[in-house]
Each structure stands twice: as C-alpha cells, then as structure tokens.
PDB file of C-alpha atoms in Angstrom:
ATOM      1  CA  UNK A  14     -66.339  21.957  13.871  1.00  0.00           C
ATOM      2  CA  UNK A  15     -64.991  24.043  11.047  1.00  0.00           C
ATOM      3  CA  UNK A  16     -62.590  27.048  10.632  1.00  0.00           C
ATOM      4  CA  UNK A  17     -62.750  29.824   8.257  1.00  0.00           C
ATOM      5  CA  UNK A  18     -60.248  31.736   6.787  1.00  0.00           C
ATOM      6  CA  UNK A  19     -61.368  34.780   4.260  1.00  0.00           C
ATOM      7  CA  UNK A  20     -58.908  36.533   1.451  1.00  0.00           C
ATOM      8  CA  UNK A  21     -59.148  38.387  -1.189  1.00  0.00           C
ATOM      9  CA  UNK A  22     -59.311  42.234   0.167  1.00  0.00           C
ATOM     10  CA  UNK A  23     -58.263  44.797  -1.151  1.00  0.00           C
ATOM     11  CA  UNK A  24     -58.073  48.641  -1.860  1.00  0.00           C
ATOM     12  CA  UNK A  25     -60.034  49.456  -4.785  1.00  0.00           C
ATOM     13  CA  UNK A  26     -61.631  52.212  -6.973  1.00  0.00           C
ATOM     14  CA  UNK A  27     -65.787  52.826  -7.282  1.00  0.00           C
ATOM     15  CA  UNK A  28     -66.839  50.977  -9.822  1.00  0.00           C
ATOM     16  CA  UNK A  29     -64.386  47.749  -9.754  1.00  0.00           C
ATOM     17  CA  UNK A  30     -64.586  44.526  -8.581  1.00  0.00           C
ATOM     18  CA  UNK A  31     -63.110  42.085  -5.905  1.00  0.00           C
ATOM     19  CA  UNK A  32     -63.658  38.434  -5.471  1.00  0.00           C
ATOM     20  CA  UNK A  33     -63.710  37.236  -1.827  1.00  0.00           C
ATOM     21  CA  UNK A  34     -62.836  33.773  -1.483  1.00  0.00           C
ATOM     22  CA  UNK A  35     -63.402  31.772   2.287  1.00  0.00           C
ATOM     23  CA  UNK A  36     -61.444  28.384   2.740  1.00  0.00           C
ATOM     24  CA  UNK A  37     -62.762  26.047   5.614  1.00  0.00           C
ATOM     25  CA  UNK A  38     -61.265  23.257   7.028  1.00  0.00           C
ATOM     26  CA  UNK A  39     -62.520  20.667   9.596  1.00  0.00           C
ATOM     27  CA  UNK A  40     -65.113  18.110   8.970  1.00  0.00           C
ATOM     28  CA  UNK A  41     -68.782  18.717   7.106  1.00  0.00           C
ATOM     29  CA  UNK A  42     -68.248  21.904   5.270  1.00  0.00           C
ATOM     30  CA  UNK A  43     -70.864  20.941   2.999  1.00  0.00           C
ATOM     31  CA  UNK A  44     -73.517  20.456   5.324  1.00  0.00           C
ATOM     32  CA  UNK A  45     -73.157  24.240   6.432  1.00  0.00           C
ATOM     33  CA  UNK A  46     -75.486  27.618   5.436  1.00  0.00           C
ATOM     34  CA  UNK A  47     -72.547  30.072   4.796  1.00  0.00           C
ATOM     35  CA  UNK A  48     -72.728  33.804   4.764  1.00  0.00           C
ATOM     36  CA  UNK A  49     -70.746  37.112   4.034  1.00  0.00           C
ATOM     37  CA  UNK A  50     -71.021  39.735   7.017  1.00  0.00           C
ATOM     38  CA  UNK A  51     -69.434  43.346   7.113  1.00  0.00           C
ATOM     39  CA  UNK A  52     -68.487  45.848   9.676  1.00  0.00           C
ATOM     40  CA  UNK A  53     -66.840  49.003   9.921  1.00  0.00           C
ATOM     41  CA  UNK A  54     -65.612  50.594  13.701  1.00  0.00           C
ATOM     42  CA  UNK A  55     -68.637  51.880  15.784  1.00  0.00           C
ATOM     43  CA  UNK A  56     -71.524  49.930  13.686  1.00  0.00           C
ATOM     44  CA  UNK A  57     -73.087  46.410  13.962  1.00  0.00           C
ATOM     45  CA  UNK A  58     -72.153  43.525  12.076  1.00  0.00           C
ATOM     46  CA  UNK A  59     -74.104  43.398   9.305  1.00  0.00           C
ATOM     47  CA  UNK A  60     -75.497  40.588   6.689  1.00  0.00           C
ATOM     48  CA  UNK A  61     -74.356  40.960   3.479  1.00  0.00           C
ATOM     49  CA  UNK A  62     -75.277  37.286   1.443  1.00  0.00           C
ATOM     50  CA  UNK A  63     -76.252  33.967   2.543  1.00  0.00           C
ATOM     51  CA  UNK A  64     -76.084  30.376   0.237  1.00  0.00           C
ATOM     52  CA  UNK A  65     -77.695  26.994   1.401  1.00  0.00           C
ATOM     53  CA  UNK A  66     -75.805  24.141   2.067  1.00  0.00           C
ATOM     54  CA  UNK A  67     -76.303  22.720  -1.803  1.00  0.00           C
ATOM     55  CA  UNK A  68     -76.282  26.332  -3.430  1.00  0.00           C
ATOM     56  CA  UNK A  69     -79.889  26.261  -4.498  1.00  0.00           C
ATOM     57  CA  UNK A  70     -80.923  29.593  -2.234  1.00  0.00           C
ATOM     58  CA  UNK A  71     -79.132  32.843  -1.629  1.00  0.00           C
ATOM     59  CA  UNK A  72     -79.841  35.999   0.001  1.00  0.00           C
ATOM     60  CA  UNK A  73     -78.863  39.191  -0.231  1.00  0.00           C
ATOM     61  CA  UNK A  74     -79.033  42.572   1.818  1.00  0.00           C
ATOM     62  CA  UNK A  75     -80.848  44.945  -0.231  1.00  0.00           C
ATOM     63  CA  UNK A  76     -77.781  47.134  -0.451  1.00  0.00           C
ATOM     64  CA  UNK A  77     -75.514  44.780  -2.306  1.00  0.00           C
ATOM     65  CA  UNK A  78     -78.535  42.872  -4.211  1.00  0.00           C
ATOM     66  CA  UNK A  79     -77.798  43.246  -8.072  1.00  0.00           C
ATOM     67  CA  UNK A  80     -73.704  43.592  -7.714  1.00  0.00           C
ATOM     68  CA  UNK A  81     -72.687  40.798  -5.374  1.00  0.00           C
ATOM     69  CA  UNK A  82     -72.847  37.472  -5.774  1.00  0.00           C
ATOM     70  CA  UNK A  83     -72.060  34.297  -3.827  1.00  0.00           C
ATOM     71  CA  UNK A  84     -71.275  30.567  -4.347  1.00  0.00           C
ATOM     72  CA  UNK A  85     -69.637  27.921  -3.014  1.00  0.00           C
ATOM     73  CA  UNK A  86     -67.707  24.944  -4.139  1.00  0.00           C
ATOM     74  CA  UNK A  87     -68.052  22.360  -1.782  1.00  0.00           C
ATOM     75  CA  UNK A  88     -65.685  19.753  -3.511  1.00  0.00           C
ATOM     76  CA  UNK A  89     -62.937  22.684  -2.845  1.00  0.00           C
ATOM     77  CA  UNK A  90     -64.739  23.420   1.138  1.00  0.00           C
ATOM     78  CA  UNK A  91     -64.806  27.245  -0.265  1.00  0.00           C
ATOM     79  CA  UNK A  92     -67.497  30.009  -0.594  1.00  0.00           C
ATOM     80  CA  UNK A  93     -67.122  33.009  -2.822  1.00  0.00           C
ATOM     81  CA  UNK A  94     -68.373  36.663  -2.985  1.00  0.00           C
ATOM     82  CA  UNK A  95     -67.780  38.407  -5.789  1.00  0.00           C
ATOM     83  CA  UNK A  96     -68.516  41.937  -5.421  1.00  0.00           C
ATOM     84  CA  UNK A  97     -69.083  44.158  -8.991  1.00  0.00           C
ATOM     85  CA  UNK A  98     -69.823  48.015  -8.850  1.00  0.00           C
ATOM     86  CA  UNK A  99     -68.223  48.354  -5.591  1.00  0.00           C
ATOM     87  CA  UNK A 100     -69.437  51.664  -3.937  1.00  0.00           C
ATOM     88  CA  UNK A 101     -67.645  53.419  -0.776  1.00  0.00           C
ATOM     89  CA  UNK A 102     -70.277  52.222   1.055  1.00  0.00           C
ATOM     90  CA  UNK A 103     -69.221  49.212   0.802  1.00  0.00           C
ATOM     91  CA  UNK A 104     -65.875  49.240   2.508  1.00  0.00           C
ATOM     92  CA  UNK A 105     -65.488  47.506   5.864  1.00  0.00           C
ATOM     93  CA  UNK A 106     -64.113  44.098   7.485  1.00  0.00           C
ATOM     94  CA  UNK A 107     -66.124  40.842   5.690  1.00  0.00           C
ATOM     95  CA  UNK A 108     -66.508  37.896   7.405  1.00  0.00           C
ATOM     96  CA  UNK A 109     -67.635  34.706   6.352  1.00  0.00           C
ATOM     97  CA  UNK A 110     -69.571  32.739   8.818  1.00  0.00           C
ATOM     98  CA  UNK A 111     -71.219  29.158   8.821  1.00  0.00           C
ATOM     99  CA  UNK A 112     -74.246  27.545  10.462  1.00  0.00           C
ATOM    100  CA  UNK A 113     -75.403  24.326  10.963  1.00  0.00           C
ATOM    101  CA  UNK A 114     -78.914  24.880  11.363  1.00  0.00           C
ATOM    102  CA  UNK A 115     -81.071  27.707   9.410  1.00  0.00           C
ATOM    103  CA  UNK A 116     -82.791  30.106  11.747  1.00  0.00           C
ATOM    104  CA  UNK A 117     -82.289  33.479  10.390  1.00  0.00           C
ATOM    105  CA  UNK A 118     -79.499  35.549   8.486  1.00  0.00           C
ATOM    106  CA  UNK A 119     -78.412  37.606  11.662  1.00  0.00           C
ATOM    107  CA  UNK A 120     -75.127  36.991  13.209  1.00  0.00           C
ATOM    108  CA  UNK A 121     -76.133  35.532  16.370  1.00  0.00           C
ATOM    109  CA  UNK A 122     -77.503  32.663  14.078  1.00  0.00           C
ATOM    110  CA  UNK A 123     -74.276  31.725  13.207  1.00  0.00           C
ATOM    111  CA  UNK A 124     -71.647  29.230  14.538  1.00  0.00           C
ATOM    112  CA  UNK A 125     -68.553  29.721  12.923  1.00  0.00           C
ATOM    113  CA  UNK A 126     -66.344  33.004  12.067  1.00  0.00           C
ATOM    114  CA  UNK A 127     -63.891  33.572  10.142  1.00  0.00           C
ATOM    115  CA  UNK A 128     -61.035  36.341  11.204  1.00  0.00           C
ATOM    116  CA  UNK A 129     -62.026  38.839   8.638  1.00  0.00           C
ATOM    117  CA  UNK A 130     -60.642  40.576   5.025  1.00  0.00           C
ATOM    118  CA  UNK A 131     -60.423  44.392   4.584  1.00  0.00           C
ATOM    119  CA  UNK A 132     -61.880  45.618   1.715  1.00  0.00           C
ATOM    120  CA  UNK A 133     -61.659  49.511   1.290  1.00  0.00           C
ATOM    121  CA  UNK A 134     -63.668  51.290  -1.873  1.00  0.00           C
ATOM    122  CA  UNK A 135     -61.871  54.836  -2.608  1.00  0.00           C
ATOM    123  CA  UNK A 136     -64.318  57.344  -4.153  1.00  0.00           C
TER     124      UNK A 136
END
C-alpha cells in the first residue's frame, strides 16, 4: 500500500516552467510504474507520462512529448515532472498515480492516487 501526495503547482505564464514533485510513503515504492494524469471540470482524466519501476522506460502523451519530462528517485520514494514550454492547454489538476502491475497507461490501470496539484498556464 502506498500514498501519494503531489506539489509543486502553480500559476504560470506560456512559455515557463514548473517542476511537479510526488512524495509516497508506505512500503515498496520502488517496485511501482508511476504516472502523471491531468483533468480539467467536464473532461476525462487523462495520461500525461508514465516511468517504470527502475526508470529505464517512459511514456508520454503526444501532447506534452518534447517539453515534459519525468523521473523518479526511488532512494527519496519521489517521482518528478518537469514541465518546460507550458502552453494553456496544459492547465488542469495532475495527479500522480502508481501501479503494481503494467497493463496499460489508462487510469483504470492504476492503483494508487494521489489528491491532486493545480497547475494553471495564463496566455
């Protein structure tokens, strides 16, 4: 069982940047997928980035691939997205979310959620 708790947000300009940090506590952080969801009021959750459990594969939605990146430090049981070239678009609630077992980068597929860090990109 783990618990994640996401910070970083922030109101920002087009065209900066904002790191997004998610702590986890609880046991076996390191043995979890992790991924970076987003969702505004009225549309679905959506996937955002995705890192295996030792960092060697990542994902990204085609809509953030080339300005976001994501890592995680498992000695510090913490997963990163750092966000460059931030667009309107991109504003919304992100969530970080683990799973045990890979299946698919969808939100069903995951097993732990995180309560969620407001980022909001002014034109």
């Amino acid at each position: 069982q783990v618990q994640l708790a996401e910070s970083g947000g922030g109101l920002v300009q087009a065209g900066d940047s904002l790191k997004l940090s998610c702590a986890a506590s609880g046991r076996a952080f390191s043995s979890y997928g992790m991924g970076w969801f987003r969702q505004t009021p009225g549309k679905e959750r959506a996937f955002v980035a995705a890192i295996s459990w030792s960092g060697s594969n990542t994902n990204y939605a085609p809509s953030v691939k080339g300005r976001f990146t994501i890592s995680r430090d498992n000695a510090k049981n913490t997963v990163y997205l750092q966000m460059n070239s931030l667009k309107p678009e991109d504003t919304g609630v992100y969530y970080c979310a683990g799973q045990l077992t890979y299946t698919d980068y969808v939100p069903d597929e995951f097993d732990y959620w995180g309560q969620g860090t407001q980022v909001t990109v002014s034109s």
